[in-house]
Amino acid sequence: MSVDLTTCYLGMPLCNPLAIAACRPLTGDLDMLRRLEDAGASMAVLPSLFEEQIEHEELEINRLLEFQTESFAEAMSHFPELDNYNTGPQEYLRHLEDAKKAVSIPIIGSLNGQSNGGWVRYAKMIEEAGADALELNVYIVPTDPGITSADVEQRYLDLVSAVRQSVEIPLSVKFGPHITSLPHFAQHLVAAGADGLVLFNRYVEADIDLETLQFKPDLVLSNRHEARVPIRWIAILRDQLQASLAATSGIHRMQGVLKLLLAGADVTMLASALLMKGPEFLSILLEEVTTWLEENEYQSVEQMKGSMSRSNSSNPGALERANYMRALIRYSAEYPGEPVA
Amino acid sequence: MTSADGTNDKSMAVAEPPQGKASSKFVTVDGNEAAAFVAHQVSEVIAIYPITPAYTRLADG
Amino acid sequence: MGELSDAWSAQQRINIFGTVPDVIEMQSEGGAAGAVHGSLQAGALTTTFTASQGLLLMIPNMYKIAGELLPTVFHIAARTLATHALSIFGDHSDVMSIRQAGWAMLASNSVQEVQDLAMISHAATLRSRVPFIHFFDGFRTSHEVNKIEQLSRDEIRAMIEDDLVQACRDRAMDPDKPVLRGSAQNPDVFFQAREACNPYHNAVPQIVRETMQQFRELTGRSYDLFEYVGADDAERVIVMMGSGAGAVEEAVSRLSSAGEKVGLVKVRLYRPFETAAFVAALPESTRKVAVLDRTKEPGAVGEPLYQDVVAALAETGRLSSCPTVLGGRYGLSSKEFTPAMASRIFEELDSSDPKRHFTIGIVDDVTHLSLKWDPRFSTEEEDVTRAVFYGLGSDGTVGASKNSVKIIGENTPMYAQGYFVYDSKKAGSVTVSHVRFSPRPIQSTYLIDRANFVACHQFNFLERIDVLTTAQPGATFLLNSPYGPDEVWDKIPKEVQQQIIDKQLRLFVVDAISVAQEAGMGMRINTIMQTCFFALSGVLPRDQAIEQIKEAIRKTYGKRGQTILDRNFAAVDAALTGLFEVQVPSDITSTIKRISYSHSEGADFVQRVTSMLLDGRGDLLPVSALPVDGTFPTDTAKIEKRSIAQEIPIWDGDICIQCGLCTLVCPHAAIRSKAYPKSSVNGVPDGFESRDWKGKELPDHLLTIQVAPEDCTGCGICVDVCPAKSKEVVKHKAINMEPKLEHLDRERDNFEYFLSLPEVDRTQIRTETVKGSQLLQPLFEYSGACAGCGETPYLKLMSQLYGDRALIANATGCSSIYGGNLPTTPWSANSDGRGPTWNNSLFEDNAEFGLGLRLALDQKRDHAEFLLKSIAGTVGDDAVRAILEAPQTTETEILEQRKRVSGLKEQLAASDEEYAGKLAALADVFVNRSVWIVGGDGWAYDIGFGGLDHVLTTGRNVNILVLDTGVYSNTGGQASKATPRAAVAKFAAAGKPSRKKDLGMLAVSYGNVYVAQVAMGSNPAQTVKAFREAESYPGPSLLMAYSHCIAHGIDMTTAMTHQKTVVQTGFWPLFRYDPREANAGEQPFHLDSRKPSKPFRELAMKEARFAMLTRMDGERADLLLEQAQRDIDDQWRYYEQMAGVERAIVNDFEEAQS
């Protein structure tokens, strides 16, 4: 009797818990989307539409076309007046519409707004373009010492409620783990209208180029140990929230998927793993998850989901004690012999 | 105005703007655009070389 | 006109035959005329647009086209021909130079007429088979924005008869019915054949009259061959053609309504000149005629139109009743021509002893031909809004004024006119917009000098420009001011306060810059000032005005995205909140005086003439003040002190490694380095920085890097290239941009002191290094080029190395404008008074012109040698041999030669030998001169290539410097054969489809030409080395210099360091080919840049000229970029192999001498 892999995320029934996170080389390309669907992906989140980038491009084009025009008798302009610069969100919305036609799995739009007006305006456009749900990709790096953590969190909540009041489709919020009191914040996000939380948003950390002595932002793919952060918090939040929980970053193998489902995730979102091993790796992963479930005699994913949430697990203490000493003692007891460097 | 065929036109004040036909469309353009507008519509080959007075483009209707 | 056709064709806009016209850019107007001739011969309806020098280049083909009765229309924005100087402005000297070519000529006087007579020309040429020139005044009409009734597509279709079009097809060259044309004929038949076309030319006037009749029935607008306006019983009549008729018509209506018997005949069909129709247009009562020509024909009895009128009157017997016919010249190079001048001409007709030939609009105190007119005479009507806007090119004033004209013209029954005056600088240029709104059609073809609204969009203009000269009493004055309504009064100069009080002006202020910045518009204050104008002028009710402004913004900026629209809308909404009226006090309180150049020191000419130009009062200069042959002094840019920078570079000596890069790359010579003996230091102003010189070759010397604070344009390139960073604060370099106002006074004194320090001894430094070359005094400084220009650093380097011995032939283009456009020139002189002597001949002939300079120099040297040898007895054989044969390759050797020559001249002064005087006058030519042929890629790759190619084969010692921006930069970025594949440019709006011409390798193929391809920003040392090798090579040398340009769509501040990427992608390989290493099987081709290490796409995404295409047409962009990469890879493989090739060419020089 095969295992029932179905799950539900943001009210949408999914054929299995393996979904694709927002990632330009994967979900930004129609052919790739088709291959991911064939490999068994149950849902895909499109790369983010960045309001800041749209505004920047429009301003750059305007500056280019205005630069030193109408100021020298022999040359009124320095560029041919062209027709469409296809600025604005047209390109993104067209890709969303094409994606909906190309695959049958749910397609979730992803938005990174900047101004309140921008969040609402672009959210509506993504809804009208046919997205099945909308993921708000929010990251705020506070640098002003005068702003309190409450101020920052309030900005998250304001934009979620603003978008909530402007669209009908389900909403999820993807944010970073650096929250002082995460359970409290999560609850308020749901109260503000979030139907689901995507744990967590990975920031692109800037590197320093020693040759030019300049900061250099560059993307480093996640590794599997990073899955432990979402394991901890999903296990904690599972009991406290009715909202859907999606796990992302650090899911590279079958074990990662299972652990997050046990912790309480409704769906696991992959990106780095597929970038490294190719879209077809997803079908292998799906097979391995199914085999494990069968060998361990689970009837369904639904059954195991959250079975190790904080209230259901046998040693929840490990979740709360994050300090180094306690974990070390237990660790050495099980592996006598090699001293820990 | 005395035109070549000798008929005199008494009105001396600057003539009232000719009331264009109902369908006529008023546009604001410069001399370059006015000439190019006609020439482009009645030509098949236009061979040119860049020279001042270069042209500036008004936002068209 | 060409650009517009190209844009329309690019948008697939079809003609009345249903096809998209094929717009092709040729290599010159001569090429365009040849292509037109061919296209006509093969039966296509063909046209072209040109002006001035371009028209002259078309003349040979025009004779052919007329001779073969090929129907076509050339639309000409009539523009001044270059004589003593080039001028881009308007007059009839070009069209009058082709009146003999056998073409019909139709003149339009206004924008409405341009459209209508263009249509009539196209219809009439098909009917008559005689080609038509349709012309209108350059700028005054070509650039005047006016409201016109637009022809509909059906009206245009109705004017073109299909059977006539078919007739053209039937006459076309066709192998199915082969004919021969262009035969060579002999005396037996040529004359008869030449007369055979007479019936066609005779029929033209009637055909034009009928075509005009058809046009009148179709549109209601009537035209005629000659049109008379004025009193029926007029005795004094002016005859003229062109935009000036607008001013005369206003004068005629004013004077005749006051009972004066005056009139005007407007000449429309100038050729064929139908005398009967002309005299019929003249009232019987005419006694005196003044014919106005907007051209000059030295040596003729009178100008062309004058001669035609006299002949017509004589032939028709009307001379007896109309004995007085005067010929007047007016309006050369867009000189103002006003109703007051027309009125004065009518007065002259009434004088007892009228000037047979006169000029008007200038003061001729040499040949006393000018008439003095009374400027108080005005025909401006009270109910006409007359607004003058003073703005910067960069603040969008002109764009907003054009939108205002559009708003009124297209949304209200009122008429609107806009005319725009620009100064000649490319950075920080001042623009003046003249806008009129009237209930009646506006034909006032002259600048506003009675403004009822004046706006000054830049507060600091008040100190430099007299903005209120045109304000009439009671006018409204809108000032963009950082000071509020109650504190602004004391901040404005005394003279402005005086004018406001005397003229009882209403003063309003708005802090437009802060409103703009608040709305995220940066320095673009145009929409704010436009909103205030509409609110104050009452031309439209306020809310309707605001709504219309927003609609115009939607049309202008809609395509560019929502962000721009929102910001502009925010600016419009916020504009009126910052607008306040100022209660004008009754007394002068200001202590600030307006800057005037008249006190500026400098040679007499500069004092008398250049300072007047700089004060904007050039119009008042009389004829005697101007040179007779176009000769101007050099070394004048330094007095401008335009001070347009917001930030200037300040030196931090502690960090400086004295590499010389900042001064090398400075496009404006506004940052200098000088090494001077410690002993020469006295009276140092405080804050004047210096450090010990770090080289061995100049013992106990100091070095100072100093900015010229009021000449710097603030482009920031020097800071960008500076390699020295502070250890403590990484962003702090050896040179940093800092707010000008905080440093201005101190740096002004420092710079003055810096200039007083002695220049370095050229023989003591290693000028072949970057660092050494940058200690030399630049003799090219403070050009009017764009801030951060990529061309000017090369000219500056050349002027440092060879300026004191250089003759420069400069092709028309950016380099001739920023190099030679009045009021001043950046070419300067050293303390001995020596410096580059410069001349711009034309566009197409620059290489030949430079060769001519060389030929003359060589002849003068031969003559001097002959004279010297003939007096060898007194001078001594050793001295003679030394002067004639001593090497002149190093600075020391040249100094020695200068000493020998001055010694010789002293001897000659004391000698009474027969040839002594002659030789003394020529002796300086023994110091080798350096001939430089300079120009852009438009000249070198296209229009001047024929000449360049020929000069390369002459073996003569000329140095050709091609400043390669890859587009026609001066005229706004049209594609040339230097434009790279995939680059967007005018006439290549969808990306250039073909590969860039490899001009360098074409020259290398000759074998005995030194060729180098350099990029200063990528490899400064190789650039200096190439310049020295090119100059030292005794034959022709060609330097291909990569020049970044604003037409590349890049950030100019980082443009020099960006050149590293340009070379690293292999897009612009660096190489030197030296024929001196090509004689005995050596390898003369040195590939100086390394194997491409970056993909071309990485460069393309940093330049908008490529990146734009990816936004608009991703597929085409990918295709072209991929092809461009293959071009680069192929070129690199070819160059790599070239580096290994051994050559054994015949060395023209050595063998020739043996």
PDB file of N, CA, C and O in Angstrom, chain A residues 40 58 71 84 164 253 295 334:
ATOM      1  N   GLY A  40       8.772  16.003 -10.572  1.00  0.00           N
ATOM      2  CA  GLY A  40       7.917  15.732  -9.409  1.00  0.00           C
ATOM      3  C   GLY A  40       7.672  16.930  -8.510  1.00  0.00           C
ATOM      4  O   GLY A  40       7.026  16.804  -7.458  1.00  0.00           O
ATOM      5  N   GLU A  58      14.121  52.318 -14.240  1.00  0.00           N
ATOM      6  CA  GLU A  58      13.376  53.417 -14.872  1.00  0.00           C
ATOM      7  C   GLU A  58      14.152  54.725 -14.733  1.00  0.00           C
ATOM      8  O   GLU A  58      14.271  55.500 -15.685  1.00  0.00           O
ATOM      9  N   SER A  71      20.717  70.972 -24.983  1.00  0.00           N
ATOM     10  CA  SER A  71      21.601  71.990 -24.384  1.00  0.00           C
ATOM     11  C   SER A  71      22.697  72.400 -25.358  1.00  0.00           C
ATOM     12  O   SER A  71      23.501  73.272 -25.039  1.00  0.00           O
ATOM     13  N   ASN A  84       9.905  50.883 -26.869  1.00  0.00           N
ATOM     14  CA  ASN A  84       9.591  50.417 -25.503  1.00  0.00           C
ATOM     15  C   ASN A  84      10.872  50.032 -24.788  1.00  0.00           C
ATOM     16  O   ASN A  84      11.788  49.454 -25.348  1.00  0.00           O
ATOM     17  N   ARG A 164      -2.501  42.356   2.575  1.00  0.00           N
ATOM     18  CA  ARG A 164      -3.653  41.491   2.876  1.00  0.00           C
ATOM     19  C   ARG A 164      -4.959  42.159   2.441  1.00  0.00           C
ATOM     20  O   ARG A 164      -5.844  41.550   1.825  1.00  0.00           O
ATOM     21  N   ARG A 253      19.326  16.778   1.077  1.00  0.00           N
ATOM     22  CA  ARG A 253      19.179  15.315   0.965  1.00  0.00           C
ATOM     23  C   ARG A 253      17.811  14.912   1.515  1.00  0.00           C
ATOM     24  O   ARG A 253      17.100  15.698   2.136  1.00  0.00           O
ATOM     25  N   GLU A 295       9.338   2.140   4.614  1.00  0.00           N
ATOM     26  CA  GLU A 295      10.104   1.269   5.520  1.00  0.00           C
ATOM     27  C   GLU A 295       9.751   1.533   6.977  1.00  0.00           C
ATOM     28  O   GLU A 295       9.756   0.643   7.811  1.00  0.00           O
ATOM     29  N   GLU A 334      28.045   9.716  23.775  1.00  0.00           N
ATOM     30  CA  GLU A 334      27.656   8.730  22.747  1.00  0.00           C
ATOM     31  C   GLU A 334      28.843   8.334  21.888  1.00  0.00           C
ATOM     32  O   GLU A 334      28.891   7.265  21.315  1.00  0.00           O
TER      33      GLU A 334
END
